[in-house]
Tab-separated table of C-alpha atoms in Angstrom:
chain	number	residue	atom	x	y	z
C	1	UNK	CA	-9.138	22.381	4.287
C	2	UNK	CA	-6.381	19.971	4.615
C	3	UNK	CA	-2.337	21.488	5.659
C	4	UNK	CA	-0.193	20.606	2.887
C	5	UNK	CA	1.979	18.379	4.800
C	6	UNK	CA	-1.245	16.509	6.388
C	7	UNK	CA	-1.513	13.198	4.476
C	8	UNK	CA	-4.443	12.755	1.973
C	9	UNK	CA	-7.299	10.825	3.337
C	10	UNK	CA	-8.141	7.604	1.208
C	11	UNK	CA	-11.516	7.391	0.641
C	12	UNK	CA	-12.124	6.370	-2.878
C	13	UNK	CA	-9.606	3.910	-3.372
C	14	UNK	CA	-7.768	6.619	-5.660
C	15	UNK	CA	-4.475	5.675	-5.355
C	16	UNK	CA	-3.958	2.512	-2.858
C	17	UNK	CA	-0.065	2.481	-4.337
C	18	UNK	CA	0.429	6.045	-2.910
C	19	UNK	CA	-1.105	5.771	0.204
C	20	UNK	CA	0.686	2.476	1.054
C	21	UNK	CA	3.722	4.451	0.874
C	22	UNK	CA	2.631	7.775	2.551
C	23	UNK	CA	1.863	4.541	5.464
C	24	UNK	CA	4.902	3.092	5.227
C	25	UNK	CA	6.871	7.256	4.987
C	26	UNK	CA	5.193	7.425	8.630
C	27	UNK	CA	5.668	4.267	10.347
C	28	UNK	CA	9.428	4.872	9.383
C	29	UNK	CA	10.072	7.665	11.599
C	30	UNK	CA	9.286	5.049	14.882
C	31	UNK	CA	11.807	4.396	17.144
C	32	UNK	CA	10.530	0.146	17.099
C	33	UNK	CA	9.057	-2.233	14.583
C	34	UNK	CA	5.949	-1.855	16.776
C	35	UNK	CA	5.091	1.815	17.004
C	36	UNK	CA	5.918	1.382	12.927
C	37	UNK	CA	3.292	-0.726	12.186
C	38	UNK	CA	0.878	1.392	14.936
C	39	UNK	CA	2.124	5.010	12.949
C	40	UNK	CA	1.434	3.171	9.259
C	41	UNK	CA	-2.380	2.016	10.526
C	42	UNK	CA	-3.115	5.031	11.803
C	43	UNK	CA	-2.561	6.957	8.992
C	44	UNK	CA	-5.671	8.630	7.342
C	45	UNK	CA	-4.386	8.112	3.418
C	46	UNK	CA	-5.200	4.491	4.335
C	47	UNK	CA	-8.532	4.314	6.130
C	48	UNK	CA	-10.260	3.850	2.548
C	49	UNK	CA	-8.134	0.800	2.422
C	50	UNK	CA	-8.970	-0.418	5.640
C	51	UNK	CA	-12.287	-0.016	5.334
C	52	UNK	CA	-12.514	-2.114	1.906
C	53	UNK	CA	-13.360	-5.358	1.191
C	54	UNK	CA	-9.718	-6.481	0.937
C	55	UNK	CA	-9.350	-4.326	4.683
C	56	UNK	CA	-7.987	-7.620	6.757
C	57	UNK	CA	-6.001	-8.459	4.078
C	58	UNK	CA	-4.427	-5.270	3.608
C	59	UNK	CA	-3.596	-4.421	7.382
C	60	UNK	CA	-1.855	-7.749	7.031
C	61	UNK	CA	0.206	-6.961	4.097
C	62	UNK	CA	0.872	-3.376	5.362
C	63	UNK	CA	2.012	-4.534	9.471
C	64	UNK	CA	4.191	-7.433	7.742
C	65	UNK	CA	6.289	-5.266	5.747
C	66	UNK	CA	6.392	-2.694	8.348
C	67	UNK	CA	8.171	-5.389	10.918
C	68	UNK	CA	10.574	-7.036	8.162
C	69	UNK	CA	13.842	-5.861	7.493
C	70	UNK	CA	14.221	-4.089	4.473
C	71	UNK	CA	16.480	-6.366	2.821
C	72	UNK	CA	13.773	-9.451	3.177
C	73	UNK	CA	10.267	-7.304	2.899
C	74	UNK	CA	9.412	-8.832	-0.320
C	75	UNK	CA	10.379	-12.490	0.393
C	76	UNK	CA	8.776	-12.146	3.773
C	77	UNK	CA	5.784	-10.396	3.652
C	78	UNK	CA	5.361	-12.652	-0.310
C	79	UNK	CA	2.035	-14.358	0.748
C	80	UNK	CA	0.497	-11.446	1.885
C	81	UNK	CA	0.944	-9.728	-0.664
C	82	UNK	CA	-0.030	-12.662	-3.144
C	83	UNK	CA	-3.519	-12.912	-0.866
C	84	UNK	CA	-3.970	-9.716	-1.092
C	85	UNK	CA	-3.715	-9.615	-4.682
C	86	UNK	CA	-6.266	-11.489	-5.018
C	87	UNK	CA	-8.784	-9.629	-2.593
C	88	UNK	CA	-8.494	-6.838	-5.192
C	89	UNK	CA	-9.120	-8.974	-8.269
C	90	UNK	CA	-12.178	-10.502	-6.745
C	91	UNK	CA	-13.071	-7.265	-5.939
C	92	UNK	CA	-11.775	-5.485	-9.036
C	93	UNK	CA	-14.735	-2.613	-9.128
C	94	UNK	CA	-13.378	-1.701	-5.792
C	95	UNK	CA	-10.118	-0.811	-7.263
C	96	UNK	CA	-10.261	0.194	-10.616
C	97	UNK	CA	-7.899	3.350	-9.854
C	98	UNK	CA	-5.451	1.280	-8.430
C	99	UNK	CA	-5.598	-1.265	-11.581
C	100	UNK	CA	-5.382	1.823	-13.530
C	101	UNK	CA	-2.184	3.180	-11.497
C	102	UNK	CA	-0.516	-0.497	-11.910
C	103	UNK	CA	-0.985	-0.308	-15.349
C	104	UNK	CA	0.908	3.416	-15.684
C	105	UNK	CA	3.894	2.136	-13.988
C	106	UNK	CA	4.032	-0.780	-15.424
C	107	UNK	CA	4.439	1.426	-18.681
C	108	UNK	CA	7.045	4.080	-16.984
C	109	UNK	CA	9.091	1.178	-15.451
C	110	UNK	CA	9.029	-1.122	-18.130
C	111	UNK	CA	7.616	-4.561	-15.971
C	112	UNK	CA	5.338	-5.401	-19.247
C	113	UNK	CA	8.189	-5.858	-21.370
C	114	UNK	CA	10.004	-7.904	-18.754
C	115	UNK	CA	7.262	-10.049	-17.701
C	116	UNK	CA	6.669	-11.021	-21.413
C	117	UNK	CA	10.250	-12.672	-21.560
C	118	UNK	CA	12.162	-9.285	-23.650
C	119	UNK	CA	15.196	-8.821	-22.626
């Protein structure tokens, strides 16, 4: 039986969104950009991730925006994500949870109306 504060383990692909922040929650506490990225890999709510098809791809994506500064993380760290991306539409049956979770914020947050053009 897991403690309540022990992060969940990723197995399943369940929720790759969740546990890339519960990665990123972790590496934040480090005192350097290196023990970051060290604390985020380690982290057991990722090791389903790792462990995937998309796993190189991922630990890329993941160790990139762990070194950037916050202000630049999405310029910086673009390509990986964009690569990985498309890891997990070629392999789509590997995350069908994760599609699923993209598609439930996309509804809370409103991205689908503003990627259609709506203003």
């Amino acid at each position: 039986r897991q403690s309540p504060r022990a992060p969940p383990r990723q197995d399943k692909m369940s929720a790759p969104g969740q546990a890339f922040a519960e990665a990123v929650k972790l590496g934040e506490a480090a005192s350097t950009k290196e023990e970051a990225v060290q604390a985020a890999l380690e982290c057991p709510c990722i090791e389903g991730l790792k462990s995937s098809s998309c796993g190189t791809g991922f630990v890329e994506a993941l160790s990139c925006f762990m070194r950037a500064d916050e202000t630049e993380r999405g310029a910086k760290c673009a390509g990986e994500f964009v690569a990985l991306h498309a890891c997990m539409v070629t392999h789509a049956g590997e995350f069908t949870e994760f599609t699923n979770e993209l598609i439930e914020n996309e509804k809370k947050e409103g991205y689908a109306k503003a990627a259609s053009g709506a203003a």
